[in-house]
Each structure stands twice: as C-alpha cells, then as structure tokens.
mmCIF file of C-alpha atoms in Angstrom:
data_model
loop_
_atom_site.group_PDB
_atom_site.id
_atom_site.type_symbol
_atom_site.label_atom_id
_atom_site.label_comp_id
_atom_site.label_asym_id
_atom_site.label_seq_id
_atom_site.Cartn_x
_atom_site.Cartn_y
_atom_site.Cartn_z
ATOM 1 C CA UNK A 65 124.971 80.177 158.677
ATOM 2 C CA UNK A 66 123.031 83.110 157.223
ATOM 3 C CA UNK A 67 122.923 83.091 153.427
ATOM 4 C CA UNK A 68 125.232 85.583 151.709
ATOM 5 C CA UNK A 69 123.334 88.602 150.514
ATOM 6 C CA UNK A 70 120.251 87.656 152.513
ATOM 7 C CA UNK A 71 117.950 90.129 154.201
ATOM 8 C CA UNK A 72 118.550 88.180 157.424
ATOM 9 C CA UNK A 73 122.245 89.127 157.338
ATOM 10 C CA UNK A 74 121.313 92.740 156.623
ATOM 11 C CA UNK A 75 118.953 92.911 159.608
ATOM 12 C CA UNK A 76 121.459 91.145 161.897
ATOM 13 C CA UNK A 77 124.114 93.742 161.054
ATOM 14 C CA UNK A 78 121.540 96.559 161.197
ATOM 15 C CA UNK A 79 120.830 95.678 164.835
ATOM 16 C CA UNK A 80 124.123 97.403 165.664
ATOM 17 C CA UNK A 81 122.510 100.607 164.374
ATOM 18 C CA UNK A 82 119.539 100.011 166.692
ATOM 19 C CA UNK A 83 121.878 99.740 169.670
ATOM 20 C CA UNK A 84 123.985 102.722 168.624
ATOM 21 C CA UNK A 85 121.128 105.157 168.153
ATOM 22 C CA UNK A 86 119.321 103.714 171.166
ATOM 23 C CA UNK A 87 122.310 104.494 173.396
ATOM 24 C CA UNK A 88 122.517 108.091 172.144
ATOM 25 C CA UNK A 89 118.854 108.748 172.813
ATOM 26 C CA UNK A 90 118.816 106.828 176.095
ATOM 27 C CA UNK A 91 121.516 109.206 177.290
ATOM 28 C CA UNK A 92 119.509 112.189 176.067
ATOM 29 C CA UNK A 93 116.239 110.952 177.575
ATOM 30 C CA UNK A 94 117.702 110.663 181.061
ATOM 31 C CA UNK A 95 119.988 113.684 180.893
ATOM 32 C CA UNK A 96 117.991 115.942 183.212
ATOM 33 C CA UNK A 97 117.758 113.091 185.740
ATOM 34 C CA UNK A 98 121.533 112.698 185.808
ATOM 35 C CA UNK A 99 121.889 116.495 186.073
ATOM 36 C CA UNK A 100 119.742 116.475 189.236
ATOM 37 C CA UNK A 101 121.282 113.328 190.716
ATOM 38 C CA UNK A 102 124.906 114.348 190.266
ATOM 39 C CA UNK A 103 124.488 118.145 190.314
ATOM 40 C CA UNK A 104 125.987 118.600 186.831
ATOM 41 C CA UNK A 105 126.622 122.082 185.441
ATOM 42 C CA UNK A 106 126.414 123.193 181.768
ATOM 43 C CA UNK A 107 130.045 122.297 181.076
ATOM 44 C CA UNK A 108 129.581 118.756 182.421
ATOM 45 C CA UNK A 109 126.412 118.292 180.368
ATOM 46 C CA UNK A 110 128.301 119.468 177.299
ATOM 47 C CA UNK A 111 131.227 117.155 178.058
ATOM 48 C CA UNK A 112 128.958 114.101 178.288
ATOM 49 C CA UNK A 113 127.503 114.924 174.882
ATOM 50 C CA UNK A 114 130.932 115.655 173.434
ATOM 51 C CA UNK A 115 132.621 112.350 174.380
ATOM 52 C CA UNK A 116 129.599 110.073 173.927
ATOM 53 C CA UNK A 117 128.285 107.987 171.044
ATOM 54 C CA UNK A 118 127.138 111.328 169.687
ATOM 55 C CA UNK A 119 130.593 112.924 169.590
ATOM 56 C CA UNK A 120 134.307 112.315 170.135
ATOM 57 C CA UNK A 121 133.893 108.753 171.441
ATOM 58 C CA UNK A 122 132.206 107.655 168.226
ATOM 59 C CA UNK A 123 134.724 109.654 166.175
ATOM 60 C CA UNK A 124 137.707 107.777 167.618
ATOM 61 C CA UNK A 125 135.874 104.461 167.294
ATOM 62 C CA UNK A 126 135.032 105.091 163.632
ATOM 63 C CA UNK A 127 138.639 105.914 162.722
ATOM 64 C CA UNK A 128 139.845 102.730 164.420
ATOM 65 C CA UNK A 129 136.990 100.618 163.067
ATOM 66 C CA UNK A 130 137.481 101.757 159.474
ATOM 67 C CA UNK A 131 141.132 100.659 159.520
ATOM 68 C CA UNK A 132 140.381 97.290 161.131
ATOM 69 C CA UNK A 133 137.434 96.520 158.851
ATOM 70 C CA UNK A 134 139.444 97.077 155.639
ATOM 71 C CA UNK A 135 142.456 95.169 156.969
ATOM 72 C CA UNK A 136 140.840 92.189 158.702
ATOM 73 C CA UNK A 137 137.363 91.978 157.178
ATOM 74 C CA UNK A 138 133.859 93.337 157.637
ATOM 75 C CA UNK A 139 132.902 90.503 159.992
ATOM 76 C CA UNK A 140 135.993 90.978 162.186
ATOM 77 C CA UNK A 141 134.518 93.925 164.066
ATOM 78 C CA UNK A 142 131.488 91.886 165.137
ATOM 79 C CA UNK A 143 133.640 89.506 167.192
ATOM 80 C CA UNK A 144 134.507 92.192 169.712
ATOM 81 C CA UNK A 145 132.591 95.432 169.230
ATOM 82 C CA UNK A 146 129.409 94.641 171.131
ATOM 83 C CA UNK A 147 131.423 93.224 174.034
ATOM 84 C CA UNK A 148 132.975 96.690 174.434
ATOM 85 C CA UNK A 149 129.523 98.255 173.990
ATOM 86 C CA UNK A 150 128.116 96.070 176.790
ATOM 87 C CA UNK A 151 130.911 97.174 179.122
ATOM 88 C CA UNK A 152 130.057 100.806 178.409
ATOM 89 C CA UNK A 153 126.309 100.546 178.983
ATOM 90 C CA UNK A 154 126.903 98.448 182.117
ATOM 91 C CA UNK A 155 129.045 101.255 183.551
ATOM 92 C CA UNK A 156 126.301 103.783 182.802
ATOM 93 C CA UNK A 157 123.648 101.503 184.298
ATOM 94 C CA UNK A 158 125.439 101.289 187.629
ATOM 95 C CA UNK A 159 127.005 104.777 187.735
ATOM 96 C CA UNK A 160 127.021 106.542 191.075
ATOM 97 C CA UNK A 161 129.409 109.421 190.283
ATOM 98 C CA UNK A 162 130.387 111.622 187.331
ATOM 99 C CA UNK A 163 133.720 109.904 186.446
ATOM 100 C CA UNK A 164 131.972 106.509 186.215
ATOM 101 C CA UNK A 165 129.179 107.956 184.067
ATOM 102 C CA UNK A 166 131.719 109.724 181.842
ATOM 103 C CA UNK A 167 133.755 106.531 181.395
ATOM 104 C CA UNK A 168 130.615 104.644 180.402
ATOM 105 C CA UNK A 169 129.753 107.283 177.812
ATOM 106 C CA UNK A 170 133.264 107.228 176.341
ATOM 107 C CA UNK A 171 133.478 103.420 176.079
ATOM 108 C CA UNK A 172 129.986 103.154 174.596
ATOM 109 C CA UNK A 173 130.840 105.914 172.132
ATOM 110 C CA UNK A 174 133.993 104.164 170.918
ATOM 111 C CA UNK A 175 132.071 100.908 170.393
ATOM 112 C CA UNK A 176 129.323 102.718 168.501
ATOM 113 C CA UNK A 177 131.801 104.460 166.200
ATOM 114 C CA UNK A 178 133.783 101.298 165.464
ATOM 115 C CA UNK A 179 130.689 99.490 164.190
ATOM 116 C CA UNK A 180 129.551 102.251 161.823
ATOM 117 C CA UNK A 181 132.009 101.627 158.922
ATOM 118 C CA UNK A 182 131.436 97.871 159.218
ATOM 119 C CA UNK A 183 127.645 98.147 159.149
ATOM 120 C CA UNK A 184 127.192 100.488 156.173
ATOM 121 C CA UNK A 185 129.956 98.755 154.195
ATOM 122 C CA UNK A 186 128.729 95.218 154.844
ATOM 123 C CA UNK A 187 125.100 96.013 154.062
ATOM 124 C CA UNK A 188 125.934 97.732 150.760
ATOM 125 C CA UNK A 189 128.462 95.121 149.650
ATOM 126 C CA UNK A 190 126.095 92.220 150.262
ATOM 127 C CA UNK A 191 123.070 93.913 148.655
ATOM 128 C CA UNK A 192 121.832 93.119 145.131
ATOM 129 C CA UNK A 193 122.533 96.038 142.757
ATOM 130 C CA UNK A 194 118.842 96.839 142.315
ATOM 131 C CA UNK A 195 118.146 96.742 146.081
ATOM 132 C CA UNK A 196 121.155 98.561 147.515
ATOM 133 C CA UNK A 197 119.276 101.670 148.684
ATOM 134 C CA UNK A 198 116.561 99.437 150.108
ATOM 135 C CA UNK A 199 119.067 97.362 152.093
ATOM 136 C CA UNK A 200 120.872 100.470 153.362
ATOM 137 C CA UNK A 201 117.410 101.719 154.309
ATOM 138 C CA UNK A 202 116.958 98.740 156.634
ATOM 139 C CA UNK A 203 120.057 99.882 158.484
ATOM 140 C CA UNK A 204 118.552 103.351 158.808
ATOM 141 C CA UNK A 205 115.232 101.829 159.894
ATOM 142 C CA UNK A 206 116.983 100.059 162.775
ATOM 143 C CA UNK A 207 118.698 103.339 163.626
ATOM 144 C CA UNK A 208 115.258 104.938 163.966
ATOM 145 C CA UNK A 209 113.631 102.132 165.954
ATOM 146 C CA UNK A 210 116.336 102.263 168.656
ATOM 147 C CA UNK A 211 115.419 105.800 169.760
ATOM 148 C CA UNK A 212 111.682 105.052 169.572
ATOM 149 C CA UNK A 213 112.039 102.161 172.025
ATOM 150 C CA UNK A 214 114.403 104.083 174.327
ATOM 151 C CA UNK A 215 112.167 107.156 174.438
ATOM 152 C CA UNK A 216 108.925 105.225 174.958
ATOM 153 C CA UNK A 217 110.614 103.350 177.784
ATOM 154 C CA UNK A 218 111.693 106.724 179.190
ATOM 155 C CA UNK A 219 108.035 107.798 179.264
ATOM 156 C CA UNK A 220 106.788 104.505 180.724
ATOM 157 C CA UNK A 221 109.499 104.412 183.383
ATOM 158 C CA UNK A 222 109.399 108.137 184.197
ATOM 159 C CA UNK A 223 107.740 107.550 187.618
ATOM 160 C CA UNK A 224 110.843 105.583 188.640
ATOM 161 C CA UNK A 225 113.095 108.588 188.089
ATOM 162 C CA UNK A 226 116.774 107.760 187.595
ATOM 163 C CA UNK A 227 116.102 104.053 188.146
ATOM 164 C CA UNK A 228 114.049 104.128 184.941
ATOM 165 C CA UNK A 229 117.037 105.509 183.015
ATOM 166 C CA UNK A 230 119.239 102.760 184.454
ATOM 167 C CA UNK A 231 116.715 100.117 183.333
ATOM 168 C CA UNK A 232 116.776 101.501 179.774
ATOM 169 C CA UNK A 233 120.546 101.069 179.592
ATOM 170 C CA UNK A 234 120.186 97.597 181.100
ATOM 171 C CA UNK A 235 117.814 96.541 178.300
ATOM 172 C CA UNK A 236 120.367 97.800 175.760
ATOM 173 C CA UNK A 237 122.892 95.469 177.418
ATOM 174 C CA UNK A 238 120.537 92.478 177.048
ATOM 175 C CA UNK A 239 119.710 93.260 173.391
ATOM 176 C CA UNK A 240 123.424 93.772 172.663
ATOM 177 C CA UNK A 241 124.184 90.305 174.066
ATOM 178 C CA UNK A 242 121.521 88.674 171.865
ATOM 179 C CA UNK A 243 122.716 90.638 168.821
ATOM 180 C CA UNK A 244 126.347 89.670 169.456
ATOM 181 C CA UNK A 245 125.370 85.986 169.453
ATOM 182 C CA UNK A 246 123.494 86.390 166.156
ATOM 183 C CA UNK A 247 126.319 88.345 164.526
ATOM 184 C CA UNK A 248 128.758 85.478 165.080
ATOM 185 C CA UNK A 249 126.729 83.525 162.502
ATOM 186 C CA UNK A 250 126.979 85.913 159.530
ATOM 187 C CA UNK A 251 129.353 85.334 156.605
ATOM 188 C CA UNK A 252 132.167 87.631 155.567
ATOM 189 C CA UNK A 253 131.475 90.149 152.777
ATOM 190 C CA UNK A 254 131.889 88.399 149.421
ATOM 191 C CA UNK A 255 133.290 91.520 147.738
ATOM 192 C CA UNK A 256 135.913 91.984 150.456
ATOM 193 C CA UNK A 257 136.978 88.323 150.211
ATOM 194 C CA UNK A 258 137.311 88.618 146.418
ATOM 195 C CA UNK A 259 139.363 91.812 146.734
ATOM 196 C CA UNK A 260 141.718 90.205 149.268
ATOM 197 C CA UNK A 261 142.113 87.092 147.084
ATOM 198 C CA UNK A 262 142.971 89.320 144.119
ATOM 199 C CA UNK A 263 145.492 91.285 146.182
ATOM 200 C CA UNK A 264 147.123 88.055 147.383
ATOM 201 C CA UNK A 265 147.484 86.808 143.803
ATOM 202 C CA UNK A 266 148.971 90.110 142.633
ATOM 203 C CA UNK A 267 151.341 90.207 145.603
ATOM 204 C CA UNK A 268 152.677 86.776 144.703
ATOM 205 C CA UNK A 269 153.342 88.087 141.176
ATOM 206 C CA UNK A 270 154.938 91.268 142.514
ATOM 207 C CA UNK A 271 152.252 93.408 140.835
ATOM 208 C CA UNK A 272 150.269 94.619 143.868
ATOM 209 C CA UNK A 273 149.563 98.341 144.075
ATOM 210 C CA UNK A 274 148.749 98.897 147.732
ATOM 211 C CA UNK A 275 145.991 101.304 148.673
ATOM 212 C CA UNK A 276 146.859 103.928 151.233
ATOM 213 C CA UNK A 277 145.136 106.572 153.262
ATOM 214 C CA UNK A 278 147.143 109.148 151.292
ATOM 215 C CA UNK A 279 145.229 108.164 148.134
ATOM 216 C CA UNK A 280 142.014 109.416 149.711
ATOM 217 C CA UNK A 281 143.386 112.944 149.347
ATOM 218 C CA UNK A 282 145.250 112.620 146.047
ATOM 219 C CA UNK A 283 142.969 110.514 143.834
ATOM 220 C CA UNK A 284 140.436 112.701 141.967
ATOM 221 C CA UNK A 285 137.573 110.215 142.357
ATOM 222 C CA UNK A 286 138.204 110.094 146.097
ATOM 223 C CA UNK A 287 138.358 113.879 146.405
ATOM 224 C CA UNK A 288 135.008 114.279 144.654
ATOM 225 C CA UNK A 289 133.427 111.670 146.922
ATOM 226 C CA UNK A 290 134.947 113.214 150.061
ATOM 227 C CA UNK A 291 133.705 116.681 149.115
ATOM 228 C CA UNK A 292 130.166 115.417 148.585
ATOM 229 C CA UNK A 293 129.979 113.131 151.605
ATOM 230 C CA UNK A 294 131.724 115.301 154.175
ATOM 231 C CA UNK A 295 129.783 118.265 152.812
ATOM 232 C CA UNK A 296 126.375 116.702 153.348
ATOM 233 C CA UNK A 297 127.100 114.560 156.407
ATOM 234 C CA UNK A 298 129.286 116.910 158.459
ATOM 235 C CA UNK A 299 126.961 119.898 158.258
ATOM 236 C CA UNK A 300 123.775 117.829 158.593
ATOM 237 C CA UNK A 301 125.262 115.957 161.550
ATOM 238 C CA UNK A 302 125.948 119.166 163.440
ATOM 239 C CA UNK A 303 122.172 119.664 163.457
ATOM 240 C CA UNK A 304 121.115 116.027 163.803
ATOM 241 C CA UNK A 305 123.568 115.473 166.650
ATOM 242 C CA UNK A 306 122.111 118.443 168.495
ATOM 243 C CA UNK A 307 118.618 117.079 167.913
ATOM 244 C CA UNK A 308 119.429 113.518 168.915
ATOM 245 C CA UNK A 309 121.182 114.347 172.162
ATOM 246 C CA UNK A 310 119.979 117.761 173.337
ATOM 247 C CA UNK A 311 116.430 118.119 172.031
ATOM 248 C CA UNK A 312 114.580 116.629 175.030
ATOM 249 C CA UNK A 313 116.756 118.884 177.197
ATOM 250 C CA UNK A 314 115.783 121.879 174.983
ATOM 251 C CA UNK A 315 112.084 120.932 175.073
ATOM 252 C CA UNK A 316 112.268 121.052 178.868
ATOM 253 C CA UNK A 317 114.515 124.053 179.483
ATOM 254 C CA UNK A 318 113.292 126.254 176.593
ATOM 255 C CA UNK A 319 109.844 124.867 175.782
ATOM 256 C CA UNK A 320 108.766 124.232 179.371
ATOM 257 C CA UNK A 321 107.704 120.607 178.837
ATOM 258 C CA UNK A 322 107.994 117.940 181.495
ATOM 259 C CA UNK A 323 110.556 115.147 181.052
ATOM 260 C CA UNK A 324 107.814 112.668 180.067
ATOM 261 C CA UNK A 325 106.268 115.116 177.563
ATOM 262 C CA UNK A 326 109.669 115.870 176.019
ATOM 263 C CA UNK A 327 110.511 112.192 175.581
ATOM 264 C CA UNK A 328 107.070 111.401 174.157
ATOM 265 C CA UNK A 329 107.390 114.224 171.619
ATOM 266 C CA UNK A 330 110.853 113.043 170.598
ATOM 267 C CA UNK A 331 109.570 109.463 170.309
ATOM 268 C CA UNK A 332 106.869 110.709 167.900
ATOM 269 C CA UNK A 333 109.616 112.388 165.837
ATOM 270 C CA UNK A 334 111.498 109.104 165.555
ATOM 271 C CA UNK A 335 108.320 107.180 164.674
ATOM 272 C CA UNK A 336 107.912 109.560 161.727
ATOM 273 C CA UNK A 337 111.539 108.949 160.774
ATOM 274 C CA UNK A 338 111.003 105.183 160.799
ATOM 275 C CA UNK A 339 107.854 105.564 158.711
ATOM 276 C CA UNK A 340 109.451 107.782 156.071
ATOM 277 C CA UNK A 341 112.513 105.523 155.912
ATOM 278 C CA UNK A 342 110.299 102.576 155.050
ATOM 279 C CA UNK A 343 107.713 104.249 152.813
ATOM 280 C CA UNK A 344 110.105 106.604 151.006
ATOM 281 C CA UNK A 345 113.739 105.472 151.095
ATOM 282 C CA UNK A 346 113.262 101.701 151.158
ATOM 283 C CA UNK A 347 110.389 101.769 148.670
ATOM 284 C CA UNK A 348 111.704 104.388 146.230
ATOM 285 C CA UNK A 349 115.459 104.762 146.786
ATOM 286 C CA UNK A 350 116.195 102.292 143.970
ATOM 287 C CA UNK A 351 113.431 103.568 141.671
ATOM 288 C CA UNK A 352 113.410 107.377 141.490
ATOM 289 C CA UNK A 353 115.997 110.151 141.217
ATOM 290 C CA UNK A 354 118.146 110.155 144.324
ATOM 291 C CA UNK A 355 118.941 113.831 143.823
ATOM 292 C CA UNK A 356 115.195 114.566 143.957
ATOM 293 C CA UNK A 357 114.706 112.496 147.114
ATOM 294 C CA UNK A 358 117.690 114.108 148.800
ATOM 295 C CA UNK A 359 116.539 117.612 147.862
ATOM 296 C CA UNK A 360 113.019 117.091 149.211
ATOM 297 C CA UNK A 361 114.320 115.669 152.488
ATOM 298 C CA UNK A 362 116.820 118.506 152.932
ATOM 299 C CA UNK A 363 114.192 121.190 152.271
ATOM 300 C CA UNK A 364 111.775 119.665 154.790
ATOM 301 C CA UNK A 365 114.524 119.793 157.406
ATOM 302 C CA UNK A 366 115.219 123.487 156.769
ATOM 303 C CA UNK A 367 111.509 124.336 157.062
ATOM 304 C CA UNK A 368 111.165 122.381 160.297
ATOM 305 C CA UNK A 369 114.104 124.133 161.959
ATOM 306 C CA UNK A 370 112.947 127.555 160.751
ATOM 307 C CA UNK A 371 109.585 127.043 162.471
ATOM 308 C CA UNK A 372 111.277 125.837 165.663
ATOM 309 C CA UNK A 373 113.887 128.607 165.802
ATOM 310 C CA UNK A 374 111.688 131.586 164.962
ATOM 311 C CA UNK A 375 108.393 130.415 166.443
ATOM 312 C CA UNK A 376 107.288 130.819 170.029
ATOM 313 C CA UNK A 377 108.119 127.225 171.119
ATOM 314 C CA UNK A 378 104.421 126.589 171.647
ATOM 315 C CA UNK A 379 102.900 123.167 171.061
ATOM 316 C CA UNK A 380 101.938 124.068 167.473
ATOM 317 C CA UNK A 381 105.491 125.035 166.516
ATOM 318 C CA UNK A 382 106.901 122.008 168.286
ATOM 319 C CA UNK A 383 104.569 119.665 166.400
ATOM 320 C CA UNK A 384 105.331 121.274 163.034
ATOM 321 C CA UNK A 385 109.038 120.948 163.752
ATOM 322 C CA UNK A 386 108.713 117.323 164.840
ATOM 323 C CA UNK A 387 106.701 116.387 161.729
ATOM 324 C CA UNK A 388 108.968 118.114 159.195
ATOM 325 C CA UNK A 389 112.292 117.152 160.780
ATOM 326 C CA UNK A 390 111.142 113.630 161.639
ATOM 327 C CA UNK A 391 109.969 112.910 158.094
ATOM 328 C CA UNK A 392 113.056 114.519 156.533
ATOM 329 C CA UNK A 393 115.448 112.328 158.520
ATOM 330 C CA UNK A 394 113.856 109.173 157.132
ATOM 331 C CA UNK A 395 115.332 109.839 153.689
ATOM 332 C CA UNK A 396 117.885 112.512 154.494
ATOM 333 C CA UNK A 397 121.641 112.891 154.656
ATOM 334 C CA UNK A 398 122.358 109.853 156.808
ATOM 335 C CA UNK A 399 120.554 107.467 154.428
ATOM 336 C CA UNK A 400 122.398 108.874 151.437
ATOM 337 C CA UNK A 401 125.693 108.989 153.312
ATOM 338 C CA UNK A 402 125.316 105.284 154.145
ATOM 339 C CA UNK A 403 124.536 104.551 150.491
ATOM 340 C CA UNK A 404 126.986 106.823 148.658
ATOM 341 C CA UNK A 405 129.912 106.232 151.028
ATOM 342 C CA UNK A 406 129.737 102.547 150.115
ATOM 343 C CA UNK A 407 129.216 103.131 146.400
ATOM 344 C CA UNK A 408 131.769 105.842 145.647
ATOM 345 C CA UNK A 409 134.982 104.338 147.089
ATOM 346 C CA UNK A 410 137.146 101.428 145.959
ATOM 347 C CA UNK A 411 136.695 98.230 147.979
ATOM 348 C CA UNK A 412 140.242 98.243 149.322
ATOM 349 C CA UNK A 413 139.719 101.430 151.336
ATOM 350 C CA UNK A 414 135.940 101.770 151.435
ATOM 351 C CA UNK A 415 135.644 101.271 155.205
ATOM 352 C CA UNK A 416 138.694 103.441 155.983
ATOM 353 C CA UNK A 417 137.111 106.264 154.017
ATOM 354 C CA UNK A 418 133.873 105.822 155.935
ATOM 355 C CA UNK A 419 135.712 105.756 159.244
ATOM 356 C CA UNK A 420 137.597 108.947 158.389
ATOM 357 C CA UNK A 421 134.444 110.788 157.299
ATOM 358 C CA UNK A 422 132.477 109.646 160.322
ATOM 359 C CA UNK A 423 135.404 110.758 162.484
ATOM 360 C CA UNK A 424 135.242 114.245 160.989
ATOM 361 C CA UNK A 425 131.466 114.430 161.393
ATOM 362 C CA UNK A 426 131.501 113.238 165.000
ATOM 363 C CA UNK A 427 134.362 115.548 165.968
ATOM 364 C CA UNK A 428 132.152 118.358 164.677
ATOM 365 C CA UNK A 429 129.250 117.146 166.798
ATOM 366 C CA UNK A 430 131.556 116.777 169.785
ATOM 367 C CA UNK A 431 132.772 120.358 169.452
ATOM 368 C CA UNK A 432 129.310 121.811 169.070
ATOM 369 C CA UNK A 433 128.070 119.706 172.005
ATOM 370 C CA UNK A 434 130.556 121.502 174.220
ATOM 371 C CA UNK A 435 128.980 124.871 173.451
ATOM 372 C CA UNK A 436 125.278 124.180 172.793
ATOM 373 C CA UNK A 437 124.097 124.356 176.448
ATOM 374 C CA UNK A 438 126.143 127.514 177.054
ATOM 375 C CA UNK A 439 125.045 129.054 173.722
ATOM 376 C CA UNK A 440 121.376 128.551 174.552
ATOM 377 C CA UNK A 441 121.814 129.968 178.059
ATOM 378 C CA UNK A 442 123.867 132.990 176.947
ATOM 379 C CA UNK A 443 122.463 133.877 173.515
ATOM 380 C CA UNK A 444 119.031 132.261 173.452
ATOM 381 C CA UNK A 445 117.616 129.474 171.314
ATOM 382 C CA UNK A 446 116.809 131.698 168.305
ATOM 383 C CA UNK A 447 120.498 132.392 167.738
ATOM 384 C CA UNK A 448 121.375 128.703 168.155
ATOM 385 C CA UNK A 449 118.527 127.764 165.790
ATOM 386 C CA UNK A 450 119.688 130.246 163.133
ATOM 387 C CA UNK A 451 123.140 128.645 163.225
ATOM 388 C CA UNK A 452 121.548 125.213 162.701
ATOM 389 C CA UNK A 453 119.557 126.476 159.706
ATOM 390 C CA UNK A 454 122.778 127.786 158.165
ATOM 391 C CA UNK A 455 124.378 124.338 158.476
ATOM 392 C CA UNK A 456 121.336 122.734 156.827
ATOM 393 C CA UNK A 457 121.445 125.146 153.877
ATOM 394 C CA UNK A 458 125.100 124.294 153.225
ATOM 395 C CA UNK A 459 124.462 120.537 153.278
ATOM 396 C CA UNK A 460 121.409 120.906 151.014
ATOM 397 C CA UNK A 461 123.290 122.902 148.351
ATOM 398 C CA UNK A 462 126.254 120.503 148.287
ATOM 399 C CA UNK A 463 123.969 117.465 147.984
ATOM 400 C CA UNK A 464 121.799 118.900 145.232
ATOM 401 C CA UNK A 465 124.787 120.089 143.195
ATOM 402 C CA UNK A 466 126.925 116.946 143.530
ATOM 403 C CA UNK A 467 124.503 114.008 144.002
ATOM 404 C CA UNK A 468 125.525 111.049 141.762
ATOM 405 C CA UNK A 469 123.085 108.743 139.961
ATOM 406 C CA UNK A 470 124.158 105.183 140.672
ATOM 407 C CA UNK A 471 120.846 103.311 140.643
ATOM 408 C CA UNK A 472 120.922 99.749 139.360
ATOM 409 C CA UNK A 473 124.712 99.562 138.946
ATOM 410 C CA UNK A 474 126.841 96.997 140.740
ATOM 411 C CA UNK A 475 129.591 98.239 143.058
ATOM 412 C CA UNK A 476 132.114 96.822 140.600
ATOM 413 C CA UNK A 477 130.582 98.827 137.722
ATOM 414 C CA UNK A 478 130.566 102.041 139.762
ATOM 415 C CA UNK A 479 134.143 101.354 140.860
ATOM 416 C CA UNK A 480 135.358 100.897 137.265
ATOM 417 C CA UNK A 481 133.515 104.033 136.079
ATOM 418 C CA UNK A 482 135.151 106.130 138.786
ATOM 419 C CA UNK A 483 138.627 104.580 138.997
ATOM 420 C CA UNK A 484 139.151 102.772 135.693
ATOM 421 C CA UNK A 485 141.096 99.528 135.812
ATOM 422 C CA UNK A 486 142.647 99.379 139.270
ATOM 423 C CA UNK A 487 144.018 96.512 141.400
#
C-alpha cells in the first residue's frame, strides 16, 4: 500500500488530472476531422463542447462526485470513476455517427467531473502543511502533461487523419486502465477518516451537528470562500475552457493554420504551462506571497489575450499569446482554486463545496461553448476576444482583493481560524 501522505499517492491521484485534461484536448485536436467526417455544423460543434469534459458533462459529474466523496470517502470515487471514463473514451474511439460520438463525450465528461473534487481534496488533505501548494501543483502538472501528449500525438498521427484521433483516445483508455489499477492501492484520506470517526462518536452521544449543503450559503466563512473561488474560477474558466477546447479550431479557421500546425502550437502552450507550474507554483507556492503569484499570473493572461484579440493573428501575435497565456496558466486560477478550495472549507463538506463550484464553472463553459463558434462566425474574433478579456479582468480583481494567506498552516488550523470550534 502507498504510504499516507506520500508523493507516490499524490502522483497516483494526479494521474486522473492527466486523463481528464488529455480527453478535453484530444477532443479539441481532432475536432476538425470529426467535422469533416460527420458533416457537423456550428451548432453540433458547440454541442460537443458544451456536453463534454469541458462543459455540462463535467459539471454534472462534479456535483455528483462532491456528494459521494464527502459521504463515502475520498478513495471511494477511484473504485468506479475510471471504469466510466474508459467506457466514454471507447465510445469515442469507435464512433461512426454523431449520436455515438455525443454519448462518448457526455460519459467521459461525467467521469472527468466526478474525479475533480476527489483529486484536489485528497491531494491537499494528505499533503504536509509546508508542502500543500507544491503537492497541489503536482496535480496541475499532470493536468498540463495530458494535453501535451495528446497534442503531440495529434501532430505525429496527422497523416492518418481521423484514425489518428481514434488512436489518441485509445491510448487514453490504456493509460486509464493502468491508472485505475494503481489507484486501488492508495489509502483513504487520514483527515476524512478522523472527521468521520469524530462524527460517529458525537452521534453516539447525541451531540452531532450535521453539515448540510444549506450551510454553504448561510455560514459567513463559506460565503467568503464561495465568493472568492467562484469569482476567480468561473470567470477564468470561461476563457480557459474556450482555449482548451476551441483554440486549435480557432487557429485553423481564423488564423489559417493547418491542423498539424495548430496542434503543435497548442502543444507548445501546454509545455510552457507545465514548465511554469513546476518552476513557479511547485517551487514557490509555499514560500512567497500567494496574492503576488496570483496577480502576476492573472496579468500575464490578460496581456496574452489582448495581443491575440487585437492583433492580426499572424505568427508573431500567436506566439506572444501562446507564451503569455501558457506561462500564466501554470500558476493561475486553476492552481489556486485547487489549493484554496481545499483549504477554506470544513472537512465535512469540503468536497461537496468543490463539486458545487466546479459545477457552476463548467455550466458556464458549457453555455459559452454553445455560442463561441456562432459568435466568431457572426461577429468576428475581435469581439469574442474582447469578451474574454473582460472575464479575465473580473477574475483578476476578485483574486487580488480577496486572496487569503494560508502558507504553512495545517488544514485544521485554517479550519479553526475560519469556523471556530465546530464538530
């Protein structure tokens, strides 16, 4: 069995992030191929993005996963989640019509969403207090590596056309099977086990105060955390979701790149994200002001999108965008969401809170995915880009104004500071 609190357990759980992000980008990388093969129109393209691991599918999965993870344990989700994921990617791999492809996207999306609350919660709860940002960073690192592999495979297999896209989903199936086997060996979260033991003892004494979803909206500590986390993650995700799913499509339809060029450029973006996750967030997230790190990352993202939206979509503008946005994502809103969403909520509803917030964020991405292709066709990319910049400004202001300083504190210490003495 993997040792509690070990980096091995962290990486084993983080592999779910690799598979989740890899499936989003695999779908994006082969999107134009599916459009040609099945004759999809703009509304169908938008629907695939809306219900996938990038949108409504993940939203529903996160809401369900958050409830199950708090009720039955952090490890519980790993017994079943990747089996559902494998069913979804298998359907995509062998799709020969739109309903089959759509079903594969929906099932994969639900599996991806269900694992999100479990992954961020487990990693943070099992991390030493002085390494929590670093451990959460490993989860983000895996999230970045998944797209890199998927996109590089898209480039390498481009001569095979749609068969290449099918092979990419097939390799996700194989890696998911290996990961599922490894995840059966991890231990349950120690903090969750202690909380459940405490609740059992109090219940026997008739003193248990049960946590409820209602408390998320009535408790002041919860309201502050929800405002911060939904504020930064919802608005940032509207932009990041567009980038993750539609950007190769935009590179091709607006920038005039070939499919291979678009995927290679997007792979470079994700390589930069992986690099900045390791060299900035993992190395410094536990050592320097988190408000400063967040602010720098947010500003880089705004600059990158401004160049993309108001430039001429030439290779220079595309490279500037890729560098600034790629680096910013390595220590941006998703890293801090993964960290703060685990730190700022009580153990008894930590995963439910994460599931609810991820649900809100992914519903937002799902809605915008329905209109992005039509918006670009009807209004042009500059208008769509200006909207994205507005979202980024909102998330940056909320994060800078409300960012907490929790470095070096245990989850129990943070919990007592925010909630006082609470069962």
